[in-house]
XYZ file of C-alpha atoms in Angstrom:
341
model
C 114.600 142.417 111.027
C 111.861 141.972 113.649
C 113.026 143.480 116.874
C 112.036 145.220 120.020
C 113.470 148.415 121.527
C 116.947 147.058 121.660
C 116.883 145.883 118.136
C 117.204 142.122 118.970
C 114.104 140.046 118.236
C 112.433 138.145 120.952
C 110.822 135.047 119.461
C 108.554 132.158 120.357
C 107.776 128.819 118.673
C 104.435 127.210 119.255
C 104.595 123.537 118.397
C 108.034 122.023 118.539
C 107.929 118.979 116.255
C 110.283 118.457 113.321
C 109.889 121.868 111.722
C 109.007 123.840 114.843
C 111.815 122.269 116.693
C 114.282 123.050 113.877
C 113.168 126.753 113.931
C 113.488 126.818 117.666
C 117.080 125.437 117.701
C 118.262 127.671 114.875
C 116.947 130.723 116.676
C 118.672 129.608 119.813
C 121.969 129.114 118.019
C 121.608 132.580 116.443
C 121.593 133.950 119.877
C 117.998 135.189 119.952
C 115.845 135.293 123.122
C 113.482 132.434 122.208
C 110.812 130.372 124.071
C 109.166 127.198 122.902
C 105.741 125.644 123.753
C 104.223 122.351 122.891
C 101.006 120.760 124.116
C 102.834 117.634 125.177
C 104.555 118.033 128.657
C 107.250 115.533 127.769
C 108.201 117.572 124.632
C 108.366 120.693 126.715
C 110.753 118.900 129.148
C 112.958 118.002 126.112
C 112.899 121.612 125.005
C 114.233 122.729 128.306
C 116.947 120.044 128.072
C 118.010 121.843 124.881
C 118.626 124.946 126.841
C 115.459 126.794 125.727
C 112.699 128.211 127.939
C 109.487 126.210 127.712
C 106.672 127.595 129.884
C 103.797 125.370 130.817
C 101.240 127.688 129.038
C 101.233 129.049 125.569
C 100.271 132.472 126.929
C 103.556 132.580 129.001
C 105.632 131.474 126.020
C 104.368 134.215 123.637
C 103.956 137.099 126.000
C 106.186 140.106 125.129
C 107.499 138.451 121.915
C 108.211 140.281 118.732
C 107.601 137.265 116.380
C 105.873 133.946 116.960
C 106.219 130.885 114.640
C 103.067 128.784 114.645
C 104.109 125.199 113.960
C 101.297 122.934 115.041
C 99.215 120.565 112.948
C 97.643 122.069 109.833
C 93.926 121.774 110.916
C 94.595 123.588 114.134
C 96.351 126.698 112.645
C 93.336 128.994 112.193
C 92.372 128.559 115.927
C 95.997 128.874 116.983
C 96.421 132.156 115.113
C 93.446 133.636 116.948
C 94.492 132.370 120.414
C 98.169 133.534 120.038
C 97.068 136.906 118.570
C 94.905 137.420 121.746
C 97.979 136.780 123.953
C 100.435 139.020 122.094
C 100.952 142.734 121.504
C 99.373 144.106 118.223
C 103.010 144.763 116.998
C 103.954 141.081 117.307
C 104.481 139.501 113.909
C 102.820 136.026 113.602
C 103.696 133.461 110.964
C 103.140 129.760 110.398
C 104.973 126.901 108.713
C 101.902 125.005 107.263
C 102.147 123.298 103.902
C 98.954 124.930 102.565
C 98.328 128.635 102.779
C 94.954 129.787 101.442
C 92.761 128.556 104.348
C 94.907 130.008 107.181
C 95.435 133.270 105.233
C 91.720 133.704 104.757
C 91.014 132.937 108.443
C 93.595 135.414 109.626
C 92.175 138.257 107.441
C 88.709 137.373 108.676
C 90.010 137.761 112.270
C 91.432 141.161 111.452
C 94.971 139.968 111.635
C 96.101 140.626 108.084
C 98.343 143.417 109.197
C 100.587 141.220 111.361
C 100.064 137.581 110.222
C 102.351 136.517 107.314
C 101.522 132.949 106.051
C 104.718 131.064 105.603
C 105.995 127.630 104.398
C 109.651 126.521 104.540
C 110.297 124.009 101.803
C 112.220 121.414 103.822
C 111.428 118.344 105.848
C 112.455 114.860 106.707
C 111.024 111.358 106.769
C 110.960 111.425 110.567
C 108.938 113.497 112.982
C 109.175 115.189 116.371
C 111.660 117.258 118.222
C 114.131 114.403 118.348
C 114.355 114.531 114.513
C 114.747 118.391 114.589
C 118.024 119.982 113.597
C 119.211 123.678 113.581
C 120.534 123.013 110.086
C 117.382 121.525 108.626
C 116.135 124.862 107.223
C 119.510 126.342 106.383
C 119.319 127.916 102.905
C 115.840 126.571 102.277
C 113.303 128.178 99.964
C 110.862 129.802 102.400
C 107.556 130.940 100.995
C 105.961 134.024 102.565
C 102.575 135.332 101.437
C 102.428 139.080 101.909
C 99.099 140.777 102.014
C 98.125 144.387 101.096
C 97.868 145.377 104.800
C 100.854 143.401 106.074
C 103.804 144.784 104.139
C 105.683 146.044 107.257
C 105.280 142.643 108.893
C 106.428 140.971 105.710
C 109.512 143.105 105.467
C 110.714 142.506 108.986
C 109.976 138.775 108.866
C 111.737 138.328 105.485
C 114.820 140.186 106.917
C 114.874 137.847 109.960
C 114.558 134.635 107.818
C 117.342 135.819 105.468
C 119.607 136.763 108.335
C 119.097 133.821 110.603
C 118.255 130.982 108.280
C 119.925 132.250 105.073
C 116.572 131.596 103.445
C 115.669 132.085 99.865
C 112.412 133.975 100.552
C 109.838 133.245 97.882
C 106.977 135.792 97.970
C 103.729 134.448 96.610
C 100.038 134.830 96.947
C 98.448 132.127 99.040
C 96.427 130.630 96.149
C 99.532 130.569 93.922
C 101.530 128.869 96.672
C 98.898 126.162 97.038
C 98.795 125.529 93.295
C 102.587 125.276 92.986
C 102.954 123.141 96.160
C 100.466 120.647 94.886
C 103.002 119.559 92.289
C 106.217 120.493 94.187
C 105.358 118.819 97.491
C 101.910 117.354 97.964
C 101.555 115.073 94.957
C 105.034 113.596 95.425
C 103.853 112.382 98.915
C 100.777 110.805 97.292
C 102.773 109.125 94.586
C 105.443 107.860 96.996
C 102.676 106.432 99.220
C 101.067 104.737 96.247
C 104.303 103.064 95.085
C 105.263 101.968 98.552
C 101.721 100.843 99.347
C 101.640 98.749 96.118
C 104.823 97.021 97.230
C 103.388 96.422 100.650
C 100.408 94.594 99.053
C 102.486 92.550 96.618
C 102.939 88.840 97.229
C 106.669 89.392 96.344
C 107.054 92.250 98.828
C 110.162 90.870 100.575
C 111.761 89.927 97.234
C 111.025 93.545 95.966
C 112.540 95.084 99.026
C 115.672 92.837 98.708
C 116.202 94.238 95.152
C 115.312 97.871 96.030
C 118.062 100.307 95.309
C 118.378 104.046 94.818
C 115.443 104.474 92.549
C 112.939 102.821 94.944
C 114.570 104.507 97.936
C 114.478 107.959 96.420
C 111.056 107.599 94.946
C 109.444 106.503 98.247
C 111.477 108.520 100.786
C 108.624 110.742 101.840
C 106.325 107.764 102.329
C 108.268 107.176 105.590
C 106.667 110.255 107.182
C 103.798 110.178 109.588
C 100.531 109.230 107.700
C 98.393 111.595 109.708
C 100.563 114.553 108.815
C 100.535 113.639 105.121
C 96.800 113.144 105.188
C 96.284 116.605 106.701
C 98.529 118.174 104.012
C 96.680 116.399 101.160
C 93.226 117.298 102.592
C 94.175 120.906 103.130
C 94.937 121.234 99.463
C 92.493 118.649 98.148
C 91.092 120.366 94.993
C 94.447 121.354 93.684
C 96.050 117.999 94.378
C 93.123 116.208 92.657
C 93.499 118.417 89.573
C 97.182 117.676 89.329
C 96.575 114.017 90.000
C 94.442 114.018 86.881
C 97.354 115.539 84.978
C 99.701 112.842 86.199
C 97.183 110.135 85.299
C 97.032 111.521 81.750
C 100.817 111.486 81.539
C 100.992 107.857 82.764
C 98.392 106.985 80.197
C 100.623 108.289 77.477
C 103.476 106.273 78.823
C 101.353 103.166 79.067
C 100.030 103.537 75.468
C 103.570 103.867 74.149
C 104.518 100.737 76.134
C 101.616 98.702 74.862
C 102.307 99.754 71.300
C 106.049 98.905 71.687
C 106.879 102.450 70.536
C 110.403 103.230 71.791
C 110.481 106.661 70.193
C 107.250 107.800 71.921
C 108.260 106.178 75.184
C 111.624 107.830 75.175
C 110.102 111.144 74.227
C 107.792 111.237 77.253
C 110.653 110.184 79.517
C 112.907 112.808 78.042
C 110.362 115.479 79.081
C 110.713 114.251 82.678
C 114.495 114.257 82.373
C 114.490 117.839 81.141
C 112.483 118.999 84.251
C 114.848 116.987 86.511
C 117.875 118.534 84.956
C 116.455 122.045 85.311
C 115.946 121.401 89.041
C 119.718 121.277 89.622
C 120.943 123.484 86.838
C 118.993 126.724 87.016
C 120.794 129.929 86.713
C 119.569 133.230 88.159
C 120.195 136.943 87.535
C 120.294 139.323 90.454
C 118.769 142.683 90.791
C 117.889 145.338 93.420
C 114.616 147.153 93.977
C 113.810 149.928 96.363
C 110.393 150.892 97.757
C 109.489 153.813 100.037
C 107.990 153.475 103.476
C 104.607 154.525 102.126
C 101.106 153.736 103.185
C 100.278 152.478 99.764
C 102.314 149.322 99.017
C 100.530 148.221 95.894
C 103.562 148.451 93.699
C 105.809 146.604 96.158
C 103.215 143.836 96.619
C 102.912 143.417 92.864
C 106.650 143.190 92.466
C 106.944 140.584 95.253
C 104.185 138.366 93.928
C 105.400 138.578 90.356
C 108.859 137.632 91.506
C 107.667 134.487 93.254
C 105.299 133.521 90.501
C 108.188 133.670 87.991
C 110.285 131.259 90.026
C 112.335 133.957 91.723
C 113.320 134.634 95.318
C 114.896 137.171 97.706
C 118.203 136.950 99.393
C 118.300 140.436 100.747
C 115.822 142.687 102.624
C 117.455 145.794 104.038
C 115.224 147.988 106.168
C 115.822 151.654 106.607
C 113.728 154.637 107.810
C 112.980 155.673 104.291
C 111.813 152.230 103.064
C 113.206 148.856 101.965
C 115.771 147.539 99.499
C 115.270 144.049 98.176
C 117.906 141.838 96.469
C 116.017 139.538 94.083
C 116.828 136.768 91.758
C 114.937 135.709 88.679
C 115.591 132.617 86.540
C 117.875 133.428 83.756
C 115.816 131.363 81.335
C 112.230 132.561 80.828
C 109.433 130.233 81.812
C 107.801 128.129 79.197
C 104.290 129.027 78.132
C-alpha cells in the first residue's frame, strides 16, 4: 500500500463532511497517522474531538503525507487538486471522492498531475450530511471506483492496495468517461427521480394524506431525496449531458408503461415491469468468478491498464492488489453471467 520509509502510510483528508469524515474515521481506526482539514473552524474542532489532528491550514494538514483524500464539494475539486499538489511531495498520491470523474481527471492531467492523481468515487452515502453523520463503517466493503491513467499506474497500485486493506473495498477500475456514463444510471438519475416523486407529493393537495399512507415503497423510492439539495445539484450538473441522455431513456420507458396502462393491456404492462424486476433481482443475486493476473514493474503499463479498464467495464472488481519489487498481482472478479448485448 501507500507508505513512507517505515511502510506505514501517512494520510490526510481534505474536507470532512459525510464521506470525508467517514474516510478519516476509518483511517484513524485502522491505526494510520492521519490528519483532517475542513474550511469550517467548528468542523475542525469536532475533528479534534474525534482524536484526529486538524491543523488550521490545509498546507499543515497535507505536509509530509503519502496519500491525500480530497473530499470537498464537486465544483471545487480541480482547484483543490492544484493547491494540495503544490503543498505536497511529488511522491504523494492524491485521490478524490467526487461523484463525477471526467472533469477533475482532465484538469489533473492538464496540471501535469496524471502520474500521482487517481480519480476515485466510493459508491456509498447517506441521506444526511456533515461530520456528525459520518461513520467509520460507512464505506466498509463498498464498490470504490478508481480511474487509472497511463502515467499513473504506480499510484493506482498503491492506492488500490490501501483501499482493499483498510476499507475492504471492491475496487472497480474504469476510465473516467465510462464511470460517468455508468454513474448516470447507477447513482445520479436515481437522485433526480427520487426528487421528482417527493417533489410531486410536496405539491399535491393531498400531501399529508399521502404521507400518512406512505410505506416502504415510497420511503425506499425517495430516500436519497433527503440529502442536501445543493450537493445533489452539483452532482447532476457535473454529469449533465449523460444524465439528460439517460433521462430521455427513462422517459421512453415511462411512455411504454403509460401506453400499456391507457390501453388496458395487462400483458404488455406486466412485461415492462418484469424487465425491471429482472434488473432488481440481478442486483442482489450476481455471482462472480475469481482469477489472478500478474504484471511486471515495467515502464510500459499498456497491458495492465487495458486489463483493469476491461475488468471494470465488464462489471468486475478487485479484492486483491499485492505489490512486490517485481510487479503486482491482482485478484479480480468477473460476473459469472456474460453481460447482455
